[in-house]
Short mmCIF file of C-alpha atoms and ligand atoms in Angstrom, two decimals:
data_model
loop_
_atom_site.label_atom_id
_atom_site.label_comp_id
_atom_site.label_asym_id
_atom_site.label_seq_id
_atom_site.Cartn_x
_atom_site.Cartn_y
_atom_site.Cartn_z
CA UNK H 240 14.36 0.88 5.24
CA UNK H 241 11.81 3.29 5.53
CA UNK H 242 8.35 3.52 4.48
CA UNK H 243 6.96 7.31 4.09
CA UNK H 244 3.20 9.15 3.96
CA UNK H 245 1.68 11.59 3.66
CA UNK H 246 -2.11 12.13 4.11
CA UNK H 247 -4.19 14.81 3.14
CA UNK H 248 -7.29 15.22 5.31
CA UNK H 249 -9.83 17.48 6.88
CA UNK H 250 -9.78 15.56 10.14
CA UNK H 251 -5.98 15.02 11.04
CA UNK H 252 -6.77 13.85 14.65
CA UNK H 253 -8.38 10.73 12.83
CA UNK H 254 -4.93 9.75 11.86
CA UNK H 255 -2.82 10.86 14.67
CA UNK H 256 -4.58 9.21 16.94
CA UNK H 257 -4.31 5.81 15.41
CA UNK H 258 -0.59 6.45 15.42
CA UNK H 259 0.13 6.90 18.97
CA UNK H 260 -0.28 3.75 19.95
CA UNK H 261 0.92 -0.10 19.90
CA UNK H 262 3.22 -1.21 16.47
CA UNK H 263 2.53 2.30 14.56
CA UNK H 264 4.09 4.44 17.58
CA UNK H 265 6.68 2.15 17.81
CA UNK H 266 7.19 2.06 14.21
CA UNK H 267 7.45 5.82 14.20
CA UNK H 268 9.68 6.11 17.22
CA UNK H 269 12.01 4.54 15.57
CA UNK H 270 12.01 5.72 12.08
CA UNK H 271 10.88 2.66 10.47
CA UNK H 272 7.82 4.53 9.03
CA UNK H 273 7.20 8.34 8.61
CA UNK H 274 3.98 9.63 8.46
CA UNK H 275 3.26 13.87 7.69
CA UNK H 276 -0.61 14.49 8.37
CA UNK H 277 -1.63 17.91 6.35
CA UNK H 278 -5.29 19.84 7.25
CA UNK H 279 -6.73 20.26 3.48
CA UNK H 280 -8.57 23.25 5.24
CA UNK H 281 -5.01 24.93 5.99
CA UNK H 282 -5.17 25.35 2.16
CA UNK H 283 -8.66 27.28 1.38
CA UNK H 284 -8.65 30.72 0.32
CA UNK H 285 -12.14 31.89 2.19
CA UNK H 286 -12.48 32.38 5.76
CA UNK H 287 -14.32 29.86 6.61
CA UNK H 288 -11.93 27.64 5.29
CA UNK H 289 -14.57 25.50 3.20
CA UNK H 290 -13.16 22.42 1.57
CA UNK H 291 -17.11 21.45 -0.33
CA UNK H 292 -19.67 22.94 -2.31
CA UNK H 293 -22.90 22.14 -3.54
CA UNK H 294 -22.48 19.17 -7.08
CA UNK H 295 -23.46 20.68 -10.39
CA UNK H 296 -26.55 19.55 -11.70
CA UNK H 297 -28.05 19.14 -8.08
CA UNK H 298 -28.52 16.02 -6.37
CA UNK H 299 -28.26 15.34 -2.30
CA UNK H 300 -24.56 16.10 -0.63
CA UNK H 301 -21.85 17.95 -0.70
CA UNK H 302 -18.60 17.80 -3.06
CA UNK H 303 -14.97 18.74 -2.28
CA UNK H 304 -13.72 21.32 -4.18
CA UNK H 305 -10.69 21.12 -6.53
CA UNK H 306 -8.98 24.32 -5.39
CA UNK H 307 -7.74 23.53 -1.80
CA UNK H 308 -6.33 19.85 -3.00
CA UNK H 309 -4.07 21.57 -6.24
CA UNK H 310 -2.94 23.88 -3.71
CA UNK H 311 -1.76 21.41 -1.01
CA UNK H 312 -0.60 18.79 -3.47
CA UNK H 313 1.35 21.53 -5.25
CA UNK H 314 2.59 22.47 -1.57
CA UNK H 315 3.49 19.34 -0.39
CA UNK H 316 5.45 18.44 -3.58
CA UNK H 317 7.66 21.54 -3.56
CA UNK H 318 10.39 19.89 -1.59
CA UNK H 319 10.67 17.97 -4.92
CA UNK H 320 10.58 14.55 -3.79
CA UNK H 321 9.00 12.03 -5.86
CA UNK H 322 5.60 10.49 -4.65
CA UNK H 323 2.83 8.58 -5.96
CA UNK H 324 -0.60 9.92 -5.09
CA UNK H 325 -2.93 8.40 -4.16
CA UNK H 326 -6.90 8.61 -4.04
CA UNK H 327 -9.01 6.52 -1.65
CA UNK H 328 -12.40 5.51 -2.93
CA UNK H 329 -14.64 3.09 -3.35
CA UNK H 330 -14.03 2.99 -7.36
CA UNK H 331 -10.13 2.35 -7.14
CA UNK H 332 -8.77 -1.06 -7.27
CA UNK H 333 -9.36 -3.25 -4.28
CA UNK H 334 -6.52 -3.34 -1.84
CA UNK H 335 -5.13 -6.67 -0.74
CA UNK H 336 -1.90 -7.74 0.05
CA UNK H 337 0.02 -8.03 -2.81
CA UNK H 338 -0.60 -3.77 -3.75
CA UNK H 339 0.59 -4.08 0.07
CA UNK H 340 3.71 -5.30 -1.00
CA UNK H 341 3.84 -3.57 -4.22
CA UNK H 342 3.15 0.22 -2.85
CA UNK H 343 5.49 -1.11 0.78
CA UNK H 344 8.70 -1.68 -1.67
CA UNK H 345 8.01 0.54 -4.45
CA UNK H 346 11.13 2.86 -2.97
CA UNK H 347 8.36 5.76 -3.01
CA UNK H 348 6.36 8.08 -0.54
CA UNK H 349 2.61 8.10 -0.87
CA UNK H 350 0.86 11.05 -0.70
CA UNK H 351 -3.15 9.93 0.42
CA UNK H 352 -6.05 11.96 -0.09
CA UNK H 353 -8.68 11.39 1.85
CA UNK H 354 -12.57 12.26 0.72
CA UNK H 355 -15.70 12.90 2.52
CA UNK H 356 -18.89 14.29 1.70
CA UNK H 357 -20.28 12.52 -1.91
CA UNK H 358 -16.26 12.53 -3.11
CA UNK H 359 -13.76 14.76 -4.58
CA UNK H 360 -14.34 17.00 -7.64
CA UNK H 361 -13.41 14.71 -10.49
CA UNK H 362 -10.93 17.08 -11.60
CA UNK H 363 -8.85 16.40 -9.02
CA UNK H 364 -8.28 12.29 -10.31
CA UNK H 365 -7.89 14.04 -14.02
CA UNK H 366 -5.00 16.21 -12.81
CA UNK H 367 -3.62 15.20 -9.72
CA UNK H 368 -4.05 11.35 -9.08
CA UNK H 369 -1.59 8.53 -10.09
CA UNK H 370 -3.43 5.66 -8.12
CA UNK H 371 -6.64 5.44 -6.74
CA UNK H 372 -7.68 2.67 -3.88
CA UNK H 373 -10.61 1.16 -2.27
CA UNK H 374 -10.25 -0.84 0.73
CA UNK H 375 -13.77 -2.91 0.17
CA UNK H 376 -16.54 -2.93 -1.96
CA UNK H 377 -18.52 -0.72 0.93
CA UNK H 378 -18.74 2.67 1.23
CA UNK H 379 -17.52 4.75 4.20
CA UNK H 380 -17.78 8.36 5.63
CA UNK H 381 -14.01 9.45 5.02
CA UNK H 382 -10.80 8.39 3.41
CA UNK H 383 -9.29 7.90 6.89
CA UNK H 384 -9.83 4.64 7.68
CA UNK H 385 -9.03 3.22 4.53
CA UNK H 386 -5.89 5.51 4.66
CA UNK H 387 -5.13 3.79 7.88
CA UNK H 388 -5.69 0.55 6.49
CA UNK H 389 -2.75 1.36 4.14
CA UNK H 390 -0.31 2.36 6.58
CA UNK H 391 -0.99 -0.62 8.78
CA UNK H 392 -0.85 -3.21 6.34
CA UNK H 393 2.04 -1.63 4.60
CA UNK H 394 4.17 -0.73 7.82
CA UNK H 395 3.78 -4.52 9.26
CA UNK H 396 5.88 -5.41 6.19
CA UNK H 397 8.55 -3.45 7.35
CA UNK H 398 11.98 -5.48 8.47
CA UNK H 399 11.95 -4.78 12.21
CA UNK H 400 8.19 -3.33 12.23
CA UNK H 401 6.89 -6.22 14.24
CA UNK H 402 8.37 -7.89 17.46
CA UNK H 403 9.11 -10.99 15.63
CA UNK H 404 10.72 -11.17 12.54
CA UNK H 405 8.94 -13.91 11.14
CA UNK H 406 5.10 -13.04 11.92
CA UNK H 407 4.13 -11.28 8.92
CA UNK H 408 6.02 -13.88 6.99
CA UNK H 409 3.02 -16.71 7.92
CA UNK H 410 0.57 -14.39 8.13
CA UNK H 411 -2.38 -14.64 6.30
CA UNK H 412 -2.46 -14.12 2.07
CA UNK H 413 1.42 -13.58 2.86
CA UNK H 414 1.98 -16.95 1.65
CA UNK H 415 -0.83 -17.19 -1.06
CA UNK H 416 -3.12 -18.82 1.45
CA UNK H 417 -4.59 -18.24 5.05
CA UNK H 418 -3.21 -18.60 8.31
CA UNK H 419 -2.64 -21.87 10.34
CA UNK H 420 -4.62 -22.10 13.49
CA UNK H 421 -2.90 -20.74 16.91
CA UNK H 422 -2.44 -21.36 20.40
CA UNK H 423 -0.94 -20.39 23.46
CA UNK H 424 -1.24 -21.61 26.94
CA UNK H 425 -3.39 -23.49 28.65
CA UNK H 426 -2.69 -26.46 27.21
CA UNK H 427 -6.45 -27.36 28.14
CA UNK H 428 -9.29 -24.63 28.25
CA UNK H 429 -13.47 -25.88 28.78
CA UNK H 430 -12.58 -29.33 27.11
CA UNK H 431 -10.42 -27.74 24.06
CA UNK H 432 -7.20 -29.25 24.23
CA UNK H 433 -4.21 -27.83 22.06
CA UNK H 434 -3.19 -30.26 19.44
CA UNK H 435 -0.51 -32.86 20.75
CA UNK H 436 1.75 -32.13 17.98
CA UNK H 437 2.19 -28.56 19.26
CA UNK H 438 3.50 -29.57 22.47
CA UNK H 439 5.61 -32.98 20.86
CA UNK H 440 8.68 -30.43 20.52
CA UNK H 441 8.77 -31.88 16.98
CA UNK H 442 9.74 -28.99 14.43
CA UNK H 443 9.68 -31.24 11.68
CA UNK H 444 5.60 -32.49 12.72
CA UNK H 445 4.71 -29.32 13.89
CA UNK H 446 6.09 -27.23 10.13
CA UNK H 447 4.02 -30.42 8.78
CA UNK H 448 1.04 -29.71 11.17
CA UNK H 449 1.19 -26.37 9.86
CA UNK H 450 1.37 -26.40 6.94
CA UNK H 451 -1.62 -29.01 6.25
CA UNK H 452 -3.86 -27.20 8.67
CA UNK H 453 -3.52 -23.70 6.52
CA UNK H 454 -3.80 -25.49 3.34
CA UNK H 455 -7.49 -27.28 4.94
CA UNK H 456 -8.46 -23.91 6.37
CA UNK H 457 -8.09 -22.26 3.54
CA UNK H 458 -9.88 -24.85 1.17
CA UNK H 459 -12.89 -24.50 3.30
CA UNK H 460 -12.88 -21.03 3.47
CA UNK H 461 -11.44 -19.36 0.48
CA UNK H 462 -10.74 -22.17 -2.42
CA UNK H 463 -10.32 -18.99 -4.61
CA UNK H 464 -6.75 -18.68 -3.15
CA UNK H 465 -6.12 -21.62 -3.72
CA UNK H 466 -6.87 -21.43 -7.22
CA UNK H 467 -5.27 -18.57 -7.38
CA UNK H 468 -1.51 -19.63 -6.28
CA UNK H 469 -1.73 -22.84 -7.43
CA UNK H 470 2.03 -23.11 -8.66
CA UNK H 471 3.17 -21.20 -5.83
CA UNK H 472 2.07 -23.12 -2.76
CA UNK H 473 3.84 -24.60 -0.16
N1 LIG X 145 -19.50 9.08 -3.72
C1 LIG X 145 -19.13 8.12 -3.59
C2 LIG X 145 -18.78 6.98 -4.71
O1 LIG X 145 -19.80 6.55 -4.32
O2 LIG X 145 -17.87 6.30 -4.93
C3 LIG X 145 -18.40 7.91 -2.03
C4 LIG X 145 -18.31 8.62 -1.26
S1 LIG X 145 -17.80 8.47 0.48
C5 LIG X 145 -19.27 8.65 1.26
C6 LIG X 145 -16.58 9.63 1.15
C7 LIG X 145 -15.43 9.39 0.62
O3 LIG X 145 -14.77 8.21 1.91
C8 LIG X 145 -14.69 9.11 -0.38
O4 LIG X 145 -14.21 10.26 -1.38
C9 LIG X 145 -13.48 8.25 0.01
O5 LIG X 145 -12.26 9.04 0.14
C10 LIG X 145 -13.76 7.67 0.81
N2 LIG X 145 -14.48 6.06 0.99
C11 LIG X 145 -15.54 5.52 1.44
N3 LIG X 145 -15.21 4.37 1.20
C12 LIG X 145 -14.57 3.45 0.78
C13 LIG X 145 -13.49 2.42 0.09
N4 LIG X 145 -14.25 1.72 0.12
N5 LIG X 145 -12.01 2.70 -0.20
C14 LIG X 145 -11.16 3.36 -0.36
N6 LIG X 145 -11.98 4.64 0.58
C15 LIG X 145 -13.37 4.95 0.56
#
């Protein structure tokens, strides 16, 4: 099973550099994920390769032009492969683990549009976009980090992407609640001991402790999750 992304940006290096390290690099090398990065400036028609212009109606900042997006998306889609065109925008639906799963297993390539400046001409949204994603209620300078957030979180859901298969399944939100606390050696550090049960070798007791701790932690920090997933909790 593989995931396919196309990313349209004026800063391809931001995307490419992140993909050259760690789990993402390994997933790319092993064909678990494929990411093609396109430079929006390659789809401009003027000699200065302008991708932005002044806003109609005045006001601060620049707006990304519709034509380069139109040409780029038409060109990328010319291979006939079905894609969902996703605009990264603070005005989109808020990304979370459920949306990561939904998009990772929808069997469609995602074409991610990264905005800059004041945003993208509204006609791109009207004519070319299938879905809009925000990664949270704050405003970044560009859509590259949000695109990477999506690629990263969706890649780790793929079978074989992580070294340890169970890892993604026990993560916070995958179970509907937060993850339990983790410990590794040493067994004691600055007077703080690893809970006895974790070194007891009693797998049933360990599993029970982890479930309880995950619930306790979720109740303390994110009681809203308990409400939301009442029926499905472990
Ligand atoms: N004026 C826009 C607004 O208030 O909705 C914000 C533009 S922002 C400075 C420039 C670009 O960064 C956006 O077009 C979008 O691609 C990206 N961006 C910024 N914050 C984001 C977020 N929270 N989620 C997804 N994309 C974001």
